[in-house]
mmCIF file of C-alpha atoms in Angstrom:
data_model
loop_
_atom_site.group_PDB
_atom_site.id
_atom_site.type_symbol
_atom_site.label_atom_id
_atom_site.label_comp_id
_atom_site.label_asym_id
_atom_site.label_seq_id
_atom_site.Cartn_x
_atom_site.Cartn_y
_atom_site.Cartn_z
ATOM 1 C CA MET A 2 0.229 -0.205 -0.193
ATOM 2 C CA GLY A 3 1.549 3.581 -1.304
ATOM 3 C CA ALA A 4 1.846 6.285 1.643
ATOM 4 C CA GLN A 5 -1.015 8.600 -0.312
ATOM 5 C CA GLN A 6 -3.219 5.144 0.225
ATOM 6 C CA TRP A 7 -2.324 4.645 3.499
ATOM 7 C CA ILE A 8 -2.844 8.532 5.065
ATOM 8 C CA ALA A 9 -6.423 8.091 3.106
ATOM 9 C CA MET A 10 -7.372 5.206 4.921
ATOM 10 C CA VAL A 11 -6.403 6.894 8.038
ATOM 11 C CA VAL A 12 -8.618 9.510 6.988
ATOM 12 C CA LEU A 13 -11.309 7.216 6.766
ATOM 13 C CA CYS A 14 -10.611 5.577 9.953
ATOM 14 C CA ALA A 15 -10.916 8.704 11.884
ATOM 15 C CA THR A 16 -13.621 10.420 10.212
ATOM 16 C CA PHE A 17 -15.546 7.068 10.982
ATOM 17 C CA PHE A 18 -14.531 7.074 14.559
ATOM 18 C CA GLN A 19 -15.546 10.720 14.751
ATOM 19 C CA LEU A 20 -19.113 10.264 13.433
ATOM 20 C CA CYS A 21 -19.567 6.998 15.526
ATOM 21 C CA ARG A 22 -18.433 8.898 18.630
ATOM 22 C CA ALA A 23 -20.780 11.742 17.467
ATOM 23 C CA VAL A 24 -23.781 8.883 17.029
ATOM 24 C CA ASP A 25 -23.098 7.228 20.668
ATOM 25 C CA SER A 26 -23.026 10.476 22.620
ATOM 26 C CA SER A 27 -26.196 11.936 21.391
ATOM 27 C CA ALA A 28 -27.516 8.481 22.136
ATOM 28 C CA ASP A 29 -25.924 8.409 25.665
ATOM 29 C CA ASP A 30 -27.939 11.793 26.094
ATOM 30 C CA LYS A 31 -31.436 10.691 24.873
ATOM 31 C CA LEU A 32 -34.189 10.601 27.379
ATOM 32 C CA LEU A 33 -36.872 7.736 27.793
ATOM 33 C CA SER A 34 -39.141 9.707 29.602
ATOM 34 C CA LEU A 35 -39.278 12.037 32.869
ATOM 35 C CA PRO A 36 -40.873 11.289 36.087
ATOM 36 C CA GLY A 37 -44.612 11.992 35.989
ATOM 37 C CA GLN A 38 -44.139 12.795 32.453
ATOM 38 C CA PRO A 39 -47.071 12.068 30.054
ATOM 39 C CA ARG A 40 -46.482 10.223 26.625
ATOM 40 C CA VAL A 41 -45.124 11.968 23.604
ATOM 41 C CA SER A 42 -44.077 11.032 20.351
ATOM 42 C CA PHE A 43 -41.049 13.403 20.111
ATOM 43 C CA GLN A 44 -37.668 12.829 21.057
ATOM 44 C CA GLN A 45 -35.952 14.642 24.349
ATOM 45 C CA TYR A 46 -32.504 14.799 25.122
ATOM 46 C CA ALA A 47 -29.871 16.008 27.956
ATOM 47 C CA GLY A 48 -26.784 16.007 29.486
ATOM 48 C CA TYR A 49 -23.462 18.214 29.616
ATOM 49 C CA VAL A 50 -21.203 19.767 27.074
ATOM 50 C CA THR A 51 -17.556 20.499 28.098
ATOM 51 C CA VAL A 52 -16.248 23.966 27.111
ATOM 52 C CA ASP A 53 -12.941 23.731 29.163
ATOM 53 C CA LYS A 54 -11.033 20.594 29.560
ATOM 54 C CA ASN A 55 -8.813 21.842 31.835
ATOM 55 C CA GLN A 56 -11.196 23.106 34.278
ATOM 56 C CA ASN A 57 -13.443 20.757 33.455
ATOM 57 C CA ARG A 58 -16.083 23.274 33.060
ATOM 58 C CA ALA A 59 -19.434 21.688 31.444
ATOM 59 C CA LEU A 60 -22.897 23.404 30.496
ATOM 60 C CA PHE A 61 -25.763 21.544 30.744
ATOM 61 C CA PHE A 62 -28.645 21.404 28.091
ATOM 62 C CA TYR A 63 -32.286 20.152 27.350
ATOM 63 C CA PHE A 64 -33.392 19.480 23.798
ATOM 64 C CA VAL A 65 -36.319 18.434 22.677
ATOM 65 C CA GLU A 66 -37.682 17.899 18.952
ATOM 66 C CA ALA A 67 -40.218 19.603 17.257
ATOM 67 C CA GLU A 68 -44.053 18.060 18.123
ATOM 68 C CA THR A 69 -44.256 17.458 13.935
ATOM 69 C CA ASP A 70 -41.949 17.109 11.255
ATOM 70 C CA PRO A 71 -38.731 17.881 13.192
ATOM 71 C CA ALA A 72 -36.554 16.976 9.812
ATOM 72 C CA SER A 73 -37.965 20.215 8.233
ATOM 73 C CA LYS A 74 -38.255 22.521 11.659
ATOM 74 C CA PRO A 75 -35.464 25.216 12.126
ATOM 75 C CA LEU A 76 -33.276 24.885 15.353
ATOM 76 C CA GLY A 77 -33.958 27.250 18.229
ATOM 77 C CA LEU A 78 -31.357 27.923 21.012
ATOM 78 C CA ALA A 79 -32.925 29.389 24.374
ATOM 79 C CA VAL A 80 -30.821 30.603 27.157
ATOM 80 C CA PRO A 81 -32.922 30.622 30.117
ATOM 81 C CA PRO A 82 -31.912 28.446 33.136
ATOM 82 C CA LEU A 83 -34.038 25.034 33.144
ATOM 83 C CA GLU A 84 -36.337 26.122 36.005
ATOM 84 C CA GLN A 85 -37.812 28.860 33.434
ATOM 85 C CA VAL A 86 -37.929 26.725 30.596
ATOM 86 C CA LEU A 87 -40.285 24.911 32.302
ATOM 87 C CA SER A 88 -42.079 27.483 34.284
ATOM 88 C CA LEU A 89 -42.311 29.771 31.545
ATOM 89 C CA SER A 90 -44.157 28.048 29.317
ATOM 90 C CA MET A 91 -41.122 27.434 26.606
ATOM 91 C CA ALA A 92 -40.933 23.549 27.306
ATOM 92 C CA PRO A 93 -43.068 20.491 26.556
ATOM 93 C CA PHE A 94 -44.234 20.534 30.231
ATOM 94 C CA ARG A 95 -44.458 22.104 33.404
ATOM 95 C CA PRO A 96 -44.858 20.727 36.890
ATOM 96 C CA SER A 97 -47.755 20.428 38.791
ATOM 97 C CA ASP A 98 -48.416 20.525 42.627
ATOM 98 C CA GLY A 99 -49.090 16.826 42.344
ATOM 99 C CA GLY A 100 -45.475 16.615 41.429
ATOM 100 C CA SER A 101 -46.110 15.102 38.337
ATOM 101 C CA LEU A 102 -45.760 16.661 34.653
ATOM 102 C CA VAL A 103 -48.532 18.088 32.523
ATOM 103 C CA ARG A 104 -48.643 19.057 28.565
ATOM 104 C CA ASN A 105 -48.121 22.815 27.399
ATOM 105 C CA ASP A 106 -50.494 23.804 24.781
ATOM 106 C CA TYR A 107 -47.734 26.686 24.335
ATOM 107 C CA SER A 108 -44.742 24.947 24.010
ATOM 108 C CA TRP A 109 -41.866 26.352 21.681
ATOM 109 C CA ASN A 110 -41.536 23.193 20.185
ATOM 110 C CA LYS A 111 -44.578 23.291 18.042
ATOM 111 C CA GLU A 112 -42.659 25.434 15.788
ATOM 112 C CA ALA A 113 -39.016 24.471 16.264
ATOM 113 C CA ASN A 114 -36.488 21.971 17.441
ATOM 114 C CA MET A 115 -35.648 23.626 20.915
ATOM 115 C CA LEU A 116 -32.036 23.681 22.465
ATOM 116 C CA TYR A 117 -32.201 24.990 26.419
ATOM 117 C CA LEU A 118 -29.024 26.032 27.447
ATOM 118 C CA GLU A 119 -27.969 26.416 31.056
ATOM 119 C CA SER A 120 -25.200 29.169 30.903
ATOM 120 C CA PRO A 121 -22.527 30.387 32.405
ATOM 121 C CA ALA A 122 -21.231 27.763 34.511
ATOM 122 C CA GLY A 123 -22.538 27.892 37.967
ATOM 123 C CA VAL A 124 -26.118 28.173 36.899
ATOM 124 C CA GLY A 125 -28.675 25.793 37.293
ATOM 125 C CA PHE A 126 -26.520 22.112 36.657
ATOM 126 C CA SER A 127 -23.951 23.687 34.555
ATOM 127 C CA TYR A 128 -20.871 23.516 36.610
ATOM 128 C CA SER A 129 -17.012 23.925 37.063
ATOM 129 C CA ALA A 130 -15.157 21.314 38.737
ATOM 130 C CA ASN A 131 -12.319 24.041 39.320
ATOM 131 C CA GLN A 132 -14.307 26.621 41.939
ATOM 132 C CA SER A 133 -11.982 29.557 41.478
ATOM 133 C CA PHE A 134 -13.602 29.818 38.190
ATOM 134 C CA TYR A 135 -16.574 31.376 39.905
ATOM 135 C CA ASP A 136 -14.310 34.239 41.402
ATOM 136 C CA LEU A 137 -15.173 36.686 38.780
ATOM 137 C CA VAL A 138 -17.532 35.326 35.340
ATOM 138 C CA ASN A 139 -18.223 38.117 32.815
ATOM 139 C CA ASP A 140 -19.744 39.197 29.644
ATOM 140 C CA THR A 141 -16.916 37.787 27.575
ATOM 141 C CA ILE A 142 -16.262 34.482 29.184
ATOM 142 C CA THR A 143 -19.991 33.952 28.978
ATOM 143 C CA ALA A 144 -20.137 34.404 25.554
ATOM 144 C CA GLN A 145 -17.092 32.321 24.557
ATOM 145 C CA ASP A 146 -18.410 29.596 26.415
ATOM 146 C CA ASN A 147 -21.517 29.422 24.757
ATOM 147 C CA PHE A 148 -20.033 29.615 21.540
ATOM 148 C CA VAL A 149 -17.701 26.418 22.202
ATOM 149 C CA PHE A 150 -20.583 24.794 23.383
ATOM 150 C CA LEU A 151 -22.395 25.315 20.315
ATOM 151 C CA GLN A 152 -19.203 23.917 18.192
ATOM 152 C CA ASN A 153 -19.564 20.910 20.484
ATOM 153 C CA TRP A 154 -23.009 20.215 20.440
ATOM 154 C CA PHE A 155 -22.947 20.049 16.889
ATOM 155 C CA LEU A 156 -20.378 17.321 17.136
ATOM 156 C CA LYS A 157 -23.340 15.152 19.336
ATOM 157 C CA PHE A 158 -26.170 16.339 16.825
ATOM 158 C CA PRO A 159 -24.785 16.694 13.615
ATOM 159 C CA GLU A 160 -27.659 16.634 11.718
ATOM 160 C CA TYR A 161 -28.806 19.884 12.997
ATOM 161 C CA LYS A 162 -25.651 21.585 11.761
ATOM 162 C CA ASN A 163 -27.024 22.840 8.400
ATOM 163 C CA ARG A 164 -30.509 23.735 9.874
ATOM 164 C CA ASP A 165 -31.639 27.301 9.982
ATOM 165 C CA LEU A 166 -30.254 28.684 13.658
ATOM 166 C CA PHE A 167 -32.380 31.087 15.768
ATOM 167 C CA ILE A 168 -31.354 32.311 19.121
ATOM 168 C CA ALA A 169 -33.691 33.486 21.734
ATOM 169 C CA GLY A 170 -33.282 34.779 25.513
ATOM 170 C CA GLU A 171 -34.905 37.110 27.925
ATOM 171 C CA SER A 172 -33.783 39.916 30.243
ATOM 172 C CA TYR A 173 -29.992 39.812 30.727
ATOM 173 C CA ALA A 174 -30.170 37.468 27.479
ATOM 174 C CA GLY A 175 -29.745 41.363 25.971
ATOM 175 C CA HIS A 176 -26.255 40.719 26.303
ATOM 176 C CA TYR A 177 -25.839 37.268 25.995
ATOM 177 C CA VAL A 178 -27.675 36.655 23.030
ATOM 178 C CA PRO A 179 -26.215 39.393 21.039
ATOM 179 C CA GLN A 180 -22.535 38.554 22.247
ATOM 180 C CA LEU A 181 -23.041 35.010 21.376
ATOM 181 C CA ALA A 182 -24.652 35.892 17.842
ATOM 182 C CA ASP A 183 -21.665 38.369 17.147
ATOM 183 C CA LEU A 184 -18.934 35.873 17.819
ATOM 184 C CA ILE A 185 -20.491 33.203 15.613
ATOM 185 C CA VAL A 186 -21.004 35.990 12.841
ATOM 186 C CA LYS A 187 -17.201 36.999 13.367
ATOM 187 C CA SER A 188 -15.689 33.489 13.209
ATOM 188 C CA GLY A 189 -17.193 32.281 9.968
ATOM 189 C CA ILE A 190 -18.109 29.079 10.745
ATOM 190 C CA LYS A 191 -21.328 27.954 9.107
ATOM 191 C CA PHE A 192 -23.782 28.017 11.866
ATOM 192 C CA ASN A 193 -26.244 29.009 9.637
ATOM 193 C CA LEU A 194 -27.670 31.674 11.379
ATOM 194 C CA LYS A 195 -30.683 33.160 10.904
ATOM 195 C CA GLY A 196 -32.076 35.485 13.612
ATOM 196 C CA VAL A 197 -32.378 36.370 17.085
ATOM 197 C CA ALA A 198 -35.091 37.083 19.189
ATOM 198 C CA LEU A 199 -34.883 39.314 22.442
ATOM 199 C CA GLY A 200 -37.413 39.345 24.888
ATOM 200 C CA ASN A 201 -37.733 42.343 27.566
ATOM 201 C CA PRO A 202 -34.062 42.822 26.807
ATOM 202 C CA LEU A 203 -31.278 44.709 28.958
ATOM 203 C CA PHE A 204 -29.153 46.223 26.481
ATOM 204 C CA GLY A 205 -27.432 48.344 29.428
ATOM 205 C CA ILE A 206 -28.615 49.906 32.556
ATOM 206 C CA ASP A 207 -28.023 53.762 31.603
ATOM 207 C CA ALA A 208 -29.782 53.066 28.045
ATOM 208 C CA GLU A 209 -32.669 51.528 29.143
ATOM 209 C CA ILE A 210 -33.888 51.643 32.613
ATOM 210 C CA PRO A 211 -34.558 55.603 32.377
ATOM 211 C CA GLY A 212 -37.394 54.544 29.745
ATOM 212 C CA ALA A 213 -39.273 53.867 32.659
ATOM 213 C CA ILE A 214 -39.093 57.551 33.670
ATOM 214 C CA ASP A 215 -41.579 60.064 31.311
ATOM 215 C CA PRO A 216 -38.924 63.061 31.628
ATOM 216 C CA TYR A 217 -41.957 65.179 31.086
ATOM 217 C CA ASP A 218 -43.786 64.130 34.352
ATOM 218 C CA VAL A 219 -40.868 65.322 35.933
ATOM 219 C CA THR A 220 -40.213 68.444 34.658
ATOM 220 C CA ALA A 221 -43.602 69.965 33.149
ATOM 221 C CA ASN A 222 -45.134 70.731 36.489
ATOM 222 C CA VAL A 223 -42.210 72.186 37.977
ATOM 223 C CA CYS A 224 -41.564 74.473 34.681
ATOM 224 C CA LEU A 225 -45.332 75.196 34.355
ATOM 225 C CA SER A 226 -45.601 76.282 38.111
ATOM 226 C CA SER A 227 -45.499 79.535 39.316
ATOM 227 C CA GLY A 228 -43.861 80.606 42.466
ATOM 228 C CA ALA A 229 -46.516 81.046 44.541
ATOM 229 C CA SER A 230 -47.775 77.271 43.969
ATOM 230 C CA LEU A 231 -44.251 76.183 44.835
ATOM 231 C CA LEU A 232 -44.176 77.626 48.112
ATOM 232 C CA GLY A 233 -48.134 76.315 48.987
ATOM 233 C CA ALA A 234 -46.117 72.584 47.921
ATOM 234 C CA GLN A 235 -43.134 74.018 50.330
ATOM 235 C CA ASN A 236 -45.881 74.676 53.313
ATOM 236 C CA ASN A 237 -48.162 71.298 52.278
ATOM 237 C CA PRO A 238 -46.053 68.987 51.905
ATOM 238 C CA LEU A 239 -48.699 66.070 52.877
ATOM 239 C CA THR A 240 -50.783 67.144 49.772
ATOM 240 C CA PRO A 241 -49.223 65.760 47.207
ATOM 241 C CA ARG A 242 -48.641 62.619 48.953
ATOM 242 C CA SER A 243 -52.796 62.353 49.801
ATOM 243 C CA ARG A 244 -53.276 62.768 45.665
ATOM 244 C CA LEU A 245 -51.073 60.211 45.040
ATOM 245 C CA PHE A 246 -52.902 57.868 47.840
ATOM 246 C CA SER A 247 -55.801 58.843 46.253
ATOM 247 C CA SER A 248 -54.738 58.067 42.548
ATOM 248 C CA ALA A 249 -53.576 54.727 43.974
ATOM 249 C CA GLU A 250 -57.001 53.524 45.469
ATOM 250 C CA SER A 251 -58.270 54.695 42.300
ATOM 251 C CA LEU A 252 -56.084 52.502 40.260
ATOM 252 C CA GLN A 253 -56.379 49.424 42.580
ATOM 253 C CA GLU A 254 -60.206 49.885 42.276
ATOM 254 C CA VAL A 255 -59.846 49.480 38.207
ATOM 255 C CA LEU A 256 -57.175 46.791 38.619
ATOM 256 C CA SER A 257 -59.338 44.544 40.706
ATOM 257 C CA GLN A 258 -62.070 44.471 38.061
ATOM 258 C CA GLN A 259 -59.456 42.890 35.468
ATOM 259 C CA LYS A 260 -59.634 39.386 34.936
ATOM 260 C CA ALA A 261 -56.368 37.086 34.084
ATOM 261 C CA GLN A 262 -57.021 36.523 30.131
ATOM 262 C CA GLU A 263 -54.788 33.289 30.383
ATOM 263 C CA ASN A 264 -54.855 30.489 33.115
ATOM 264 C CA ILE A 265 -51.538 31.131 34.809
ATOM 265 C CA ASP A 266 -50.227 28.781 37.967
ATOM 266 C CA LEU A 267 -48.620 31.315 40.283
ATOM 267 C CA CYS A 268 -47.292 28.502 42.329
ATOM 268 C CA VAL A 269 -44.968 27.193 38.760
ATOM 269 C CA GLN A 270 -41.655 28.134 40.222
ATOM 270 C CA GLU A 271 -41.960 26.843 43.424
ATOM 271 C CA GLU A 272 -43.252 23.411 41.757
ATOM 272 C CA THR A 273 -40.510 23.377 39.516
ATOM 273 C CA PHE A 274 -37.840 24.059 42.184
ATOM 274 C CA VAL A 275 -38.858 20.869 43.889
ATOM 275 C CA TYR A 276 -39.616 19.144 40.808
ATOM 276 C CA LEU A 277 -36.128 19.681 39.591
ATOM 277 C CA ASN A 278 -34.455 18.724 43.259
ATOM 278 C CA ARG A 279 -35.838 15.069 43.419
ATOM 279 C CA LYS A 280 -32.950 12.802 42.773
ATOM 280 C CA ASP A 281 -35.010 10.356 40.049
ATOM 281 C CA VAL A 282 -35.399 14.027 38.241
ATOM 282 C CA GLN A 283 -32.021 14.765 38.070
ATOM 283 C CA GLU A 284 -30.795 11.128 37.044
ATOM 284 C CA SER A 285 -33.564 11.255 34.097
ATOM 285 C CA PHE A 286 -31.986 14.670 32.988
ATOM 286 C CA HIS A 287 -28.401 13.230 33.153
ATOM 287 C CA ALA A 288 -27.891 15.990 35.549
ATOM 288 C CA LYS A 289 -25.454 16.235 38.938
ATOM 289 C CA LEU A 290 -24.804 18.798 41.555
ATOM 290 C CA VAL A 291 -21.053 19.846 41.402
ATOM 291 C CA GLY A 292 -19.993 22.117 44.484
ATOM 292 C CA THR A 293 -23.616 22.934 45.118
ATOM 293 C CA GLN A 294 -26.332 21.111 47.530
ATOM 294 C CA GLN A 295 -29.020 21.359 45.203
ATOM 295 C CA TRP A 296 -30.197 23.246 41.781
ATOM 296 C CA THR A 297 -31.228 26.663 42.262
ATOM 297 C CA LEU A 298 -32.077 29.488 39.730
ATOM 298 C CA CYS A 299 -29.655 32.168 41.374
ATOM 299 C CA SER A 300 -26.501 30.511 42.231
ATOM 300 C CA SER A 301 -24.894 32.080 45.037
ATOM 301 C CA VAL A 302 -21.327 30.796 43.762
ATOM 302 C CA VAL A 303 -20.851 32.713 40.950
ATOM 303 C CA GLN A 304 -19.334 36.102 41.256
ATOM 304 C CA TYR A 305 -20.452 37.901 38.248
ATOM 305 C CA ASP A 306 -18.764 41.284 37.093
ATOM 306 C CA LEU A 307 -21.866 43.804 37.513
ATOM 307 C CA ARG A 308 -19.948 46.302 35.659
ATOM 308 C CA ASN A 309 -21.263 44.515 32.558
ATOM 309 C CA LEU A 310 -24.443 45.805 33.425
ATOM 310 C CA GLU A 311 -23.368 49.411 32.516
ATOM 311 C CA ILE A 312 -21.977 47.852 28.731
ATOM 312 C CA PRO A 313 -24.661 48.885 26.232
ATOM 313 C CA THR A 314 -25.026 46.126 23.544
ATOM 314 C CA ILE A 315 -27.351 47.847 21.319
ATOM 315 C CA ASP A 316 -24.528 48.276 18.943
ATOM 316 C CA VAL A 317 -23.838 44.898 18.782
ATOM 317 C CA VAL A 318 -27.346 44.386 17.778
ATOM 318 C CA GLY A 319 -26.665 46.864 14.915
ATOM 319 C CA SER A 320 -23.720 44.808 13.585
ATOM 320 C CA LEU A 321 -25.807 41.797 13.267
ATOM 321 C CA VAL A 322 -28.620 43.813 11.688
ATOM 322 C CA ASN A 323 -25.920 44.807 9.302
ATOM 323 C CA SER A 324 -24.789 41.344 8.843
ATOM 324 C CA GLY A 325 -27.982 40.384 7.304
ATOM 325 C CA ILE A 326 -29.187 38.774 10.816
ATOM 326 C CA ARG A 327 -33.133 39.107 11.391
ATOM 327 C CA VAL A 328 -33.471 40.853 14.629
ATOM 328 C CA LEU A 329 -36.645 40.660 16.764
ATOM 329 C CA VAL A 330 -37.068 42.670 20.104
ATOM 330 C CA TYR A 331 -40.132 42.282 21.720
ATOM 331 C CA SER A 332 -41.252 43.383 25.395
ATOM 332 C CA GLY A 333 -44.799 42.555 27.550
ATOM 333 C CA ASP A 334 -46.253 45.645 27.827
ATOM 334 C CA GLN A 335 -46.702 45.492 31.385
ATOM 335 C CA ASP A 336 -43.204 44.586 32.057
ATOM 336 C CA SER A 337 -41.989 47.182 35.187
ATOM 337 C CA VAL A 338 -38.118 45.762 35.086
ATOM 338 C CA VAL A 339 -37.313 46.983 31.527
ATOM 339 C CA PRO A 340 -40.163 48.775 30.209
ATOM 340 C CA PHE A 341 -41.224 48.559 26.839
ATOM 341 C CA THR A 342 -41.177 52.332 25.862
ATOM 342 C CA GLY A 343 -37.511 52.235 26.854
ATOM 343 C CA SER A 344 -36.701 49.300 24.233
ATOM 344 C CA ARG A 345 -38.724 50.572 21.821
ATOM 345 C CA THR A 346 -36.798 54.215 21.954
ATOM 346 C CA LEU A 347 -33.597 52.147 21.606
ATOM 347 C CA VAL A 348 -34.653 50.069 18.599
ATOM 348 C CA GLU A 349 -36.152 53.143 16.919
ATOM 349 C CA GLY A 350 -32.940 55.051 17.329
ATOM 350 C CA LEU A 351 -31.028 51.735 15.884
ATOM 351 C CA ALA A 352 -33.586 52.097 13.154
ATOM 352 C CA LYS A 353 -32.413 55.630 12.277
ATOM 353 C CA GLN A 354 -28.658 54.910 12.803
ATOM 354 C CA LEU A 355 -28.741 52.404 10.191
ATOM 355 C CA GLY A 356 -30.877 53.964 7.926
ATOM 356 C CA LEU A 357 -33.661 51.690 7.981
ATOM 357 C CA ASN A 358 -36.877 52.970 7.221
ATOM 358 C CA ALA A 359 -40.032 51.750 8.644
ATOM 359 C CA THR A 360 -41.867 49.173 6.110
ATOM 360 C CA VAL A 361 -44.497 48.314 8.658
ATOM 361 C CA PRO A 362 -46.097 50.960 10.505
ATOM 362 C CA TYR A 363 -46.570 50.879 14.232
ATOM 363 C CA THR A 364 -49.603 48.762 14.098
ATOM 364 C CA ALA A 365 -51.712 46.273 16.531
ATOM 365 C CA TRP A 366 -51.073 42.029 15.691
ATOM 366 C CA LEU A 367 -53.784 39.911 16.066
ATOM 367 C CA GLU A 368 -53.738 36.653 18.205
ATOM 368 C CA ASP A 369 -57.014 34.555 18.357
ATOM 369 C CA LYS A 370 -58.841 37.091 16.711
ATOM 370 C CA GLN A 371 -57.942 39.627 19.580
ATOM 371 C CA ILE A 372 -55.076 42.433 19.995
ATOM 372 C CA GLY A 373 -52.372 40.432 20.638
ATOM 373 C CA GLY A 374 -49.901 43.695 20.794
ATOM 374 C CA TRP A 375 -48.357 46.216 18.491
ATOM 375 C CA THR A 376 -45.528 46.103 15.822
ATOM 376 C CA GLN A 377 -43.301 47.848 13.913
ATOM 377 C CA VAL A 378 -40.644 46.828 11.082
ATOM 378 C CA TYR A 379 -37.666 48.565 10.086
ATOM 379 C CA GLY A 380 -36.172 47.317 6.764
ATOM 380 C CA ASP A 381 -37.884 44.063 6.769
ATOM 381 C CA ILE A 382 -34.919 43.038 8.943
ATOM 382 C CA LEU A 383 -35.561 44.982 12.643
ATOM 383 C CA THR A 384 -38.725 44.512 14.547
ATOM 384 C CA PHE A 385 -40.138 45.529 17.706
ATOM 385 C CA SER A 386 -43.138 44.078 19.058
ATOM 386 C CA THR A 387 -45.065 44.324 22.181
ATOM 387 C CA ILE A 388 -47.178 41.448 23.842
ATOM 388 C CA ARG A 389 -50.457 42.599 25.268
ATOM 389 C CA GLY A 390 -50.413 41.587 29.012
ATOM 390 C CA GLY A 391 -47.044 40.186 29.125
ATOM 391 C CA SER A 392 -44.502 40.818 32.171
ATOM 392 C CA HIS A 393 -41.019 41.004 32.222
ATOM 393 C CA LEU A 394 -41.076 37.282 31.502
ATOM 394 C CA ALA A 395 -43.676 37.447 28.407
ATOM 395 C CA PRO A 396 -43.930 33.703 27.656
ATOM 396 C CA PHE A 397 -45.259 33.104 31.397
ATOM 397 C CA SER A 398 -47.770 35.521 31.863
ATOM 398 C CA SER A 399 -49.158 35.694 27.868
ATOM 399 C CA PRO A 400 -47.812 32.213 26.486
ATOM 400 C CA GLY A 401 -50.315 31.892 23.526
ATOM 401 C CA ARG A 402 -49.318 35.382 21.963
ATOM 402 C CA SER A 403 -45.600 34.628 22.710
ATOM 403 C CA LEU A 404 -45.955 31.501 20.990
ATOM 404 C CA ALA A 405 -47.512 33.383 18.053
ATOM 405 C CA MET A 406 -45.137 35.921 17.693
ATOM 406 C CA PHE A 407 -42.728 33.472 17.831
ATOM 407 C CA ALA A 408 -43.882 31.139 14.762
ATOM 408 C CA ALA A 409 -44.006 34.710 12.805
ATOM 409 C CA PHE A 410 -40.487 35.403 13.610
ATOM 410 C CA LEU A 411 -39.337 32.075 12.193
ATOM 411 C CA SER A 412 -41.153 31.918 8.984
ATOM 412 C CA GLY A 413 -39.948 35.874 8.457
ATOM 413 C CA LYS A 414 -43.716 37.086 8.313
ATOM 414 C CA PRO A 415 -44.802 40.171 10.083
ATOM 415 C CA LEU A 416 -47.075 39.976 12.777
ATOM 416 C CA VAL A 417 -50.699 40.637 11.651
#
């Protein structure tokens, strides 16, 4: 056998070995069923992907195939902790007070193959065996780990590498998601990234939180007041307080007449916490606790660099748009943490900066013949939408409308 034939044989054997290894590893992650789970026809997987062999750092994932025709559906990557996945109406099931799982009619795997990632290490079941890693975690480390995770996950599931990829997240994912997408674009690796969806995103404390305050409410009365009225306010400090109290009472009366439009289990987070800390559940998820005694949503071991809160990421979003990546920014219109007014202002400013004209004017969109929210599209690539009745975690408070919005985004069609 000649040298060239020998080299070709070695390469062929190595390739075959890698393929077998990938198939075996994904098979090892397959879930037969979760405790208390109703019967389903789609496949589920859960386990770990190592992102740093030297420090033995690994990120936990839960992957569910689409309910129907998974071979033709895109891949959706979501980065909330598992507790939020199970309680926010993103997953196929949610825990009940009886300790079993019930089907979720608004699961996002109705529209896509969904990959849920717990990140950074120290969150949920994700871990670092080297505890010193937790001393200072930041956005740069998190984005790099998420990028390595995705690369290595595709080695386990190579059949999904060429699927259309959409990345979604909420709240601080306004940092995680754009930064990961930016790494993907700049890497040149063909992940087939098509779009990112950012729910109630924090793009930066200084840039967005002021949206909670209408500056005219602060200045108008003062600017228009006469000196006499200012003096009266000083002499009667309780008068404005009594007016506020009266307004609050009136508001409470109005709110008490409102009825919830969706059936929401207010205890689902507690039920999820109990469920995920069961031994049999952790074994079914192929999960383990490293350096902690129980699964928790907010880990006290991770010392995250809070200075990252002040870093604006809206320019990263603009870079993605310039690269041809579709961007959806959506907000629950009842969000008091990151109000939709601030997000809408940022998106509108970004559109002007990029020279994008409104291709769909600010208009209402419908879900089940009811107003689902309001939406505006710029240049057929940048979208801002509100979800009527949505809280800071909109898929929890408005699951049906959130799913309708997600489906429209995947299809590339505007909400109508």
